[in-house]
PDB file of C-alpha atoms in Angstrom:
ATOM      1  CA  UNK A   5      36.115  30.644  31.449  1.00  0.00           C
ATOM      2  CA  UNK A   6      33.202  32.669  30.092  1.00  0.00           C
ATOM      3  CA  UNK A   7      30.776  34.035  32.695  1.00  0.00           C
ATOM      4  CA  UNK A   8      27.043  33.918  32.161  1.00  0.00           C
ATOM      5  CA  UNK A   9      25.439  37.171  31.037  1.00  0.00           C
ATOM      6  CA  UNK A  10      23.132  38.816  33.583  1.00  0.00           C
ATOM      7  CA  UNK A  11      20.071  40.979  32.972  1.00  0.00           C
ATOM      8  CA  UNK A  12      18.578  43.646  35.220  1.00  0.00           C
ATOM      9  CA  UNK A  13      14.768  43.454  35.078  1.00  0.00           C
ATOM     10  CA  UNK A  14      14.394  46.927  36.629  1.00  0.00           C
ATOM     11  CA  UNK A  15      16.430  48.996  34.163  1.00  0.00           C
ATOM     12  CA  UNK A  16      16.105  46.453  31.324  1.00  0.00           C
ATOM     13  CA  UNK A  17      19.809  46.224  30.454  1.00  0.00           C
ATOM     14  CA  UNK A  18      22.507  43.574  30.334  1.00  0.00           C
ATOM     15  CA  UNK A  19      25.064  43.969  33.083  1.00  0.00           C
ATOM     16  CA  UNK A  20      27.711  41.344  32.280  1.00  0.00           C
ATOM     17  CA  UNK A  21      28.283  38.871  35.095  1.00  0.00           C
ATOM     18  CA  UNK A  22      27.288  41.115  38.031  1.00  0.00           C
ATOM     19  CA  UNK A  23      24.906  39.796  40.681  1.00  0.00           C
ATOM     20  CA  UNK A  24      23.567  43.328  41.259  1.00  0.00           C
ATOM     21  CA  UNK A  25      23.015  46.006  38.612  1.00  0.00           C
ATOM     22  CA  UNK A  26      25.753  48.690  38.691  1.00  0.00           C
ATOM     23  CA  UNK A  27      23.208  51.306  37.479  1.00  0.00           C
ATOM     24  CA  UNK A  28      20.242  50.805  39.835  1.00  0.00           C
ATOM     25  CA  UNK A  29      21.480  48.254  42.377  1.00  0.00           C
ATOM     26  CA  UNK A  30      18.685  45.758  41.605  1.00  0.00           C
ATOM     27  CA  UNK A  31      19.220  41.999  41.698  1.00  0.00           C
ATOM     28  CA  UNK A  32      20.064  40.591  38.252  1.00  0.00           C
ATOM     29  CA  UNK A  33      18.840  37.414  36.592  1.00  0.00           C
ATOM     30  CA  UNK A  34      20.660  35.081  34.212  1.00  0.00           C
ATOM     31  CA  UNK A  35      20.092  36.136  30.644  1.00  0.00           C
ATOM     32  CA  UNK A  36      18.230  33.562  28.590  1.00  0.00           C
ATOM     33  CA  UNK A  37      15.923  35.650  26.403  1.00  0.00           C
ATOM     34  CA  UNK A  38      15.767  39.379  25.699  1.00  0.00           C
ATOM     35  CA  UNK A  39      12.654  41.079  24.372  1.00  0.00           C
ATOM     36  CA  UNK A  40      13.618  43.723  21.830  1.00  0.00           C
ATOM     37  CA  UNK A  41      11.392  46.792  21.450  1.00  0.00           C
ATOM     38  CA  UNK A  42      10.331  45.845  17.902  1.00  0.00           C
ATOM     39  CA  UNK A  43       8.800  42.633  19.222  1.00  0.00           C
ATOM     40  CA  UNK A  44      11.597  40.355  17.997  1.00  0.00           C
ATOM     41  CA  UNK A  45      13.338  38.022  20.381  1.00  0.00           C
ATOM     42  CA  UNK A  46      16.933  36.897  20.459  1.00  0.00           C
ATOM     43  CA  UNK A  47      18.218  33.856  22.293  1.00  0.00           C
ATOM     44  CA  UNK A  48      21.395  33.715  24.303  1.00  0.00           C
ATOM     45  CA  UNK A  49      22.456  30.107  24.493  1.00  0.00           C
ATOM     46  CA  UNK A  50      24.215  28.655  27.486  1.00  0.00           C
ATOM     47  CA  UNK A  51      27.888  27.819  27.266  1.00  0.00           C
ATOM     48  CA  UNK A  52      27.062  24.107  27.482  1.00  0.00           C
ATOM     49  CA  UNK A  53      24.663  24.392  24.529  1.00  0.00           C
ATOM     50  CA  UNK A  54      27.169  26.189  22.338  1.00  0.00           C
ATOM     51  CA  UNK A  55      29.904  23.703  23.248  1.00  0.00           C
ATOM     52  CA  UNK A  56      27.735  20.705  22.389  1.00  0.00           C
ATOM     53  CA  UNK A  57      26.613  22.383  19.164  1.00  0.00           C
ATOM     54  CA  UNK A  58      30.276  23.024  18.375  1.00  0.00           C
ATOM     55  CA  UNK A  59      31.096  19.353  18.938  1.00  0.00           C
ATOM     56  CA  UNK A  60      28.298  18.368  16.537  1.00  0.00           C
ATOM     57  CA  UNK A  61      30.501  19.842  13.807  1.00  0.00           C
ATOM     58  CA  UNK A  62      34.001  19.520  15.286  1.00  0.00           C
ATOM     59  CA  UNK A  63      33.930  15.763  15.960  1.00  0.00           C
ATOM     60  CA  UNK A  64      33.016  14.892  12.338  1.00  0.00           C
ATOM     61  CA  UNK A  65      35.649  17.396  11.170  1.00  0.00           C
ATOM     62  CA  UNK A  66      38.321  15.639  13.233  1.00  0.00           C
ATOM     63  CA  UNK A  67      37.143  12.270  11.901  1.00  0.00           C
ATOM     64  CA  UNK A  68      37.277  13.676   8.351  1.00  0.00           C
ATOM     65  CA  UNK A  69      40.825  14.954   8.807  1.00  0.00           C
ATOM     66  CA  UNK A  70      42.028  11.667  10.296  1.00  0.00           C
ATOM     67  CA  UNK A  71      40.210   9.718   7.555  1.00  0.00           C
ATOM     68  CA  UNK A  72      41.806  11.869   4.849  1.00  0.00           C
ATOM     69  CA  UNK A  73      45.254  11.390   6.348  1.00  0.00           C
ATOM     70  CA  UNK A  74      44.851   7.620   6.752  1.00  0.00           C
ATOM     71  CA  UNK A  75      42.990   6.893   3.528  1.00  0.00           C
ATOM     72  CA  UNK A  76      46.193   5.548   1.982  1.00  0.00           C
ATOM     73  CA  UNK A  77      46.182   2.570   4.358  1.00  0.00           C
ATOM     74  CA  UNK A  78      42.425   1.981   3.891  1.00  0.00           C
ATOM     75  CA  UNK A  79      41.676   2.738   7.547  1.00  0.00           C
ATOM     76  CA  UNK A  80      40.376   6.146   6.488  1.00  0.00           C
ATOM     77  CA  UNK A  81      37.735   4.640   4.217  1.00  0.00           C
ATOM     78  CA  UNK A  82      36.214   2.778   7.160  1.00  0.00           C
ATOM     79  CA  UNK A  83      36.752   5.614   9.627  1.00  0.00           C
ATOM     80  CA  UNK A  84      34.865   8.024   7.356  1.00  0.00           C
ATOM     81  CA  UNK A  85      31.800   5.787   7.664  1.00  0.00           C
ATOM     82  CA  UNK A  86      31.359   6.816  11.316  1.00  0.00           C
ATOM     83  CA  UNK A  87      31.516  10.605  10.865  1.00  0.00           C
ATOM     84  CA  UNK A  88      27.727  10.789  11.296  1.00  0.00           C
ATOM     85  CA  UNK A  89      27.771   9.158  14.752  1.00  0.00           C
ATOM     86  CA  UNK A  90      28.850  12.128  16.970  1.00  0.00           C
ATOM     87  CA  UNK A  91      25.990  14.458  15.945  1.00  0.00           C
ATOM     88  CA  UNK A  92      23.494  11.638  16.420  1.00  0.00           C
ATOM     89  CA  UNK A  93      24.819  10.826  19.905  1.00  0.00           C
ATOM     90  CA  UNK A  94      24.804  14.512  20.931  1.00  0.00           C
ATOM     91  CA  UNK A  95      21.243  14.932  19.615  1.00  0.00           C
ATOM     92  CA  UNK A  96      20.045  11.914  21.588  1.00  0.00           C
ATOM     93  CA  UNK A  97      21.629  13.231  24.809  1.00  0.00           C
ATOM     94  CA  UNK A  98      19.979  16.689  24.628  1.00  0.00           C
ATOM     95  CA  UNK A  99      16.609  16.220  22.865  1.00  0.00           C
ATOM     96  CA  UNK A 100      15.006  19.240  24.603  1.00  0.00           C
ATOM     97  CA  UNK A 101      17.620  21.832  23.618  1.00  0.00           C
ATOM     98  CA  UNK A 102      16.434  23.166  20.245  1.00  0.00           C
ATOM     99  CA  UNK A 103      19.770  24.862  19.457  1.00  0.00           C
ATOM    100  CA  UNK A 104      21.733  21.619  19.867  1.00  0.00           C
ATOM    101  CA  UNK A 105      19.114  19.593  17.986  1.00  0.00           C
ATOM    102  CA  UNK A 106      19.237  21.955  14.984  1.00  0.00           C
ATOM    103  CA  UNK A 107      23.022  21.798  14.793  1.00  0.00           C
ATOM    104  CA  UNK A 108      23.056  18.022  15.281  1.00  0.00           C
ATOM    105  CA  UNK A 109      20.482  17.480  12.520  1.00  0.00           C
ATOM    106  CA  UNK A 110      22.320  19.767  10.119  1.00  0.00           C
ATOM    107  CA  UNK A 111      25.661  18.113  10.822  1.00  0.00           C
ATOM    108  CA  UNK A 112      24.152  14.618  10.556  1.00  0.00           C
ATOM    109  CA  UNK A 113      22.526  15.422   7.210  1.00  0.00           C
ATOM    110  CA  UNK A 114      25.764  16.887   5.867  1.00  0.00           C
ATOM    111  CA  UNK A 115      27.816  13.874   6.973  1.00  0.00           C
ATOM    112  CA  UNK A 116      25.381  11.436   5.349  1.00  0.00           C
ATOM    113  CA  UNK A 117      25.259  13.499   2.137  1.00  0.00           C
ATOM    114  CA  UNK A 118      29.015  13.761   1.699  1.00  0.00           C
ATOM    115  CA  UNK A 119      29.581  10.106   2.603  1.00  0.00           C
ATOM    116  CA  UNK A 120      27.079   9.016  -0.044  1.00  0.00           C
ATOM    117  CA  UNK A 121      28.660  11.375  -2.573  1.00  0.00           C
ATOM    118  CA  UNK A 122      32.253  10.277  -1.942  1.00  0.00           C
ATOM    119  CA  UNK A 123      31.459   6.556  -1.913  1.00  0.00           C
ATOM    120  CA  UNK A 124      29.293   6.875  -5.033  1.00  0.00           C
ATOM    121  CA  UNK A 125      32.188   8.551  -6.846  1.00  0.00           C
ATOM    122  CA  UNK A 126      34.524   5.817  -5.603  1.00  0.00           C
ATOM    123  CA  UNK A 127      32.141   3.111  -6.858  1.00  0.00           C
ATOM    124  CA  UNK A 128      31.903   4.779 -10.285  1.00  0.00           C
ATOM    125  CA  UNK A 129      35.700   4.974 -10.370  1.00  0.00           C
ATOM    126  CA  UNK A 130      36.094   1.268  -9.596  1.00  0.00           C
ATOM    127  CA  UNK A 131      33.387   0.159 -12.053  1.00  0.00           C
ATOM    128  CA  UNK A 132      34.905   2.346 -14.774  1.00  0.00           C
ATOM    129  CA  UNK A 133      38.317   0.806 -14.026  1.00  0.00           C
ATOM    130  CA  UNK A 134      36.970  -2.727 -14.283  1.00  0.00           C
ATOM    131  CA  UNK A 135      35.080  -2.025 -17.522  1.00  0.00           C
ATOM    132  CA  UNK A 136      38.171  -0.514 -19.168  1.00  0.00           C
ATOM    133  CA  UNK A 137      40.424  -3.344 -17.908  1.00  0.00           C
ATOM    134  CA  UNK A 138      42.484  -1.100 -15.643  1.00  0.00           C
ATOM    135  CA  UNK A 139      43.114   1.787 -18.017  1.00  0.00           C
ATOM    136  CA  UNK A 140      40.262   3.724 -16.423  1.00  0.00           C
ATOM    137  CA  UNK A 141      41.925   3.342 -13.017  1.00  0.00           C
ATOM    138  CA  UNK A 142      44.944   5.297 -14.225  1.00  0.00           C
ATOM    139  CA  UNK A 143      42.846   7.965 -15.948  1.00  0.00           C
ATOM    140  CA  UNK A 144      40.409   7.982 -13.057  1.00  0.00           C
ATOM    141  CA  UNK A 145      43.236   8.696 -10.617  1.00  0.00           C
ATOM    142  CA  UNK A 146      43.789  12.019 -12.368  1.00  0.00           C
ATOM    143  CA  UNK A 147      40.064  12.745 -12.124  1.00  0.00           C
ATOM    144  CA  UNK A 148      40.153  11.880  -8.424  1.00  0.00           C
ATOM    145  CA  UNK A 149      42.975  14.360  -7.919  1.00  0.00           C
ATOM    146  CA  UNK A 150      40.948  17.016  -9.739  1.00  0.00           C
ATOM    147  CA  UNK A 151      37.560  16.323  -8.082  1.00  0.00           C
ATOM    148  CA  UNK A 152      37.842  14.459  -4.787  1.00  0.00           C
ATOM    149  CA  UNK A 153      40.674  16.441  -3.205  1.00  0.00           C
ATOM    150  CA  UNK A 154      38.976  19.844  -3.750  1.00  0.00           C
ATOM    151  CA  UNK A 155      35.710  18.296  -2.519  1.00  0.00           C
ATOM    152  CA  UNK A 156      37.365  17.089   0.704  1.00  0.00           C
ATOM    153  CA  UNK A 157      38.889  20.550   1.194  1.00  0.00           C
ATOM    154  CA  UNK A 158      35.414  22.077   0.664  1.00  0.00           C
ATOM    155  CA  UNK A 159      33.955  19.678   3.251  1.00  0.00           C
ATOM    156  CA  UNK A 160      36.583  20.695   5.791  1.00  0.00           C
ATOM    157  CA  UNK A 161      36.125  24.435   5.144  1.00  0.00           C
ATOM    158  CA  UNK A 162      32.330  24.360   5.584  1.00  0.00           C
ATOM    159  CA  UNK A 163      32.700  22.268   8.732  1.00  0.00           C
ATOM    160  CA  UNK A 164      35.074  24.888  10.141  1.00  0.00           C
ATOM    161  CA  UNK A 165      32.510  27.587   9.275  1.00  0.00           C
ATOM    162  CA  UNK A 166      29.831  25.540  11.054  1.00  0.00           C
ATOM    163  CA  UNK A 167      32.075  25.232  14.135  1.00  0.00           C
ATOM    164  CA  UNK A 168      32.556  28.996  14.201  1.00  0.00           C
ATOM    165  CA  UNK A 169      28.817  29.621  13.856  1.00  0.00           C
ATOM    166  CA  UNK A 170      27.941  27.112  16.592  1.00  0.00           C
ATOM    167  CA  UNK A 171      30.494  28.526  19.020  1.00  0.00           C
ATOM    168  CA  UNK A 172      29.071  32.008  18.367  1.00  0.00           C
ATOM    169  CA  UNK A 173      25.539  30.852  19.174  1.00  0.00           C
ATOM    170  CA  UNK A 174      24.325  31.155  15.573  1.00  0.00           C
ATOM    171  CA  UNK A 175      22.535  28.655  13.369  1.00  0.00           C
ATOM    172  CA  UNK A 176      24.284  27.279  10.273  1.00  0.00           C
ATOM    173  CA  UNK A 177      23.050  25.582   7.111  1.00  0.00           C
ATOM    174  CA  UNK A 178      25.564  23.617   5.077  1.00  0.00           C
ATOM    175  CA  UNK A 179      25.694  24.637   1.403  1.00  0.00           C
ATOM    176  CA  UNK A 180      25.133  22.199  -1.490  1.00  0.00           C
ATOM    177  CA  UNK A 181      23.294  19.538   0.539  1.00  0.00           C
ATOM    178  CA  UNK A 182      20.805  18.191  -1.995  1.00  0.00           C
ATOM    179  CA  UNK A 183      18.790  16.032   0.416  1.00  0.00           C
ATOM    180  CA  UNK A 184      18.270  15.822   4.139  1.00  0.00           C
ATOM    181  CA  UNK A 185      17.689  12.442   5.773  1.00  0.00           C
ATOM    182  CA  UNK A 186      16.701  13.910   9.148  1.00  0.00           C
ATOM    183  CA  UNK A 187      14.120  16.711   9.020  1.00  0.00           C
TER     184      UNK A 187
END
């Protein structure tokens, strides 16, 4: 289990998890914000915040993987429709934690964008198949193999990158999101 970082206000240094500074012996405080000499600030997020931010991305990733594996039996198509729910629930539970809210909004927007994209492509595929009396379904299957499968792999890779960023306490912006529903 990761210990909270401590800060010595007397000698202005981080001292790990010690209750008293090993350099000067002063009482330490839990590190939440460090003032850097150039005037910039850097935030150290609590373990709970980074875990919840991680779950904003990890839960939809797990849903995506399960949906991709079960899409053959049509359960995956319906399961993929709920990938946006975990970030929304996490955001509603911690509305005052800006780090969690940013990750939840970004994950929510990405889930909505890729769901709309995938289902729009599926609708075009079905309409094209009906118009061409089934021939388009066969040709479209090849297009699906060439477009949808790499797209799903891309979705999984960027979600893994987002999980890594969230667990490291960093912000993450998903690439190629053309619109954001939640600002």
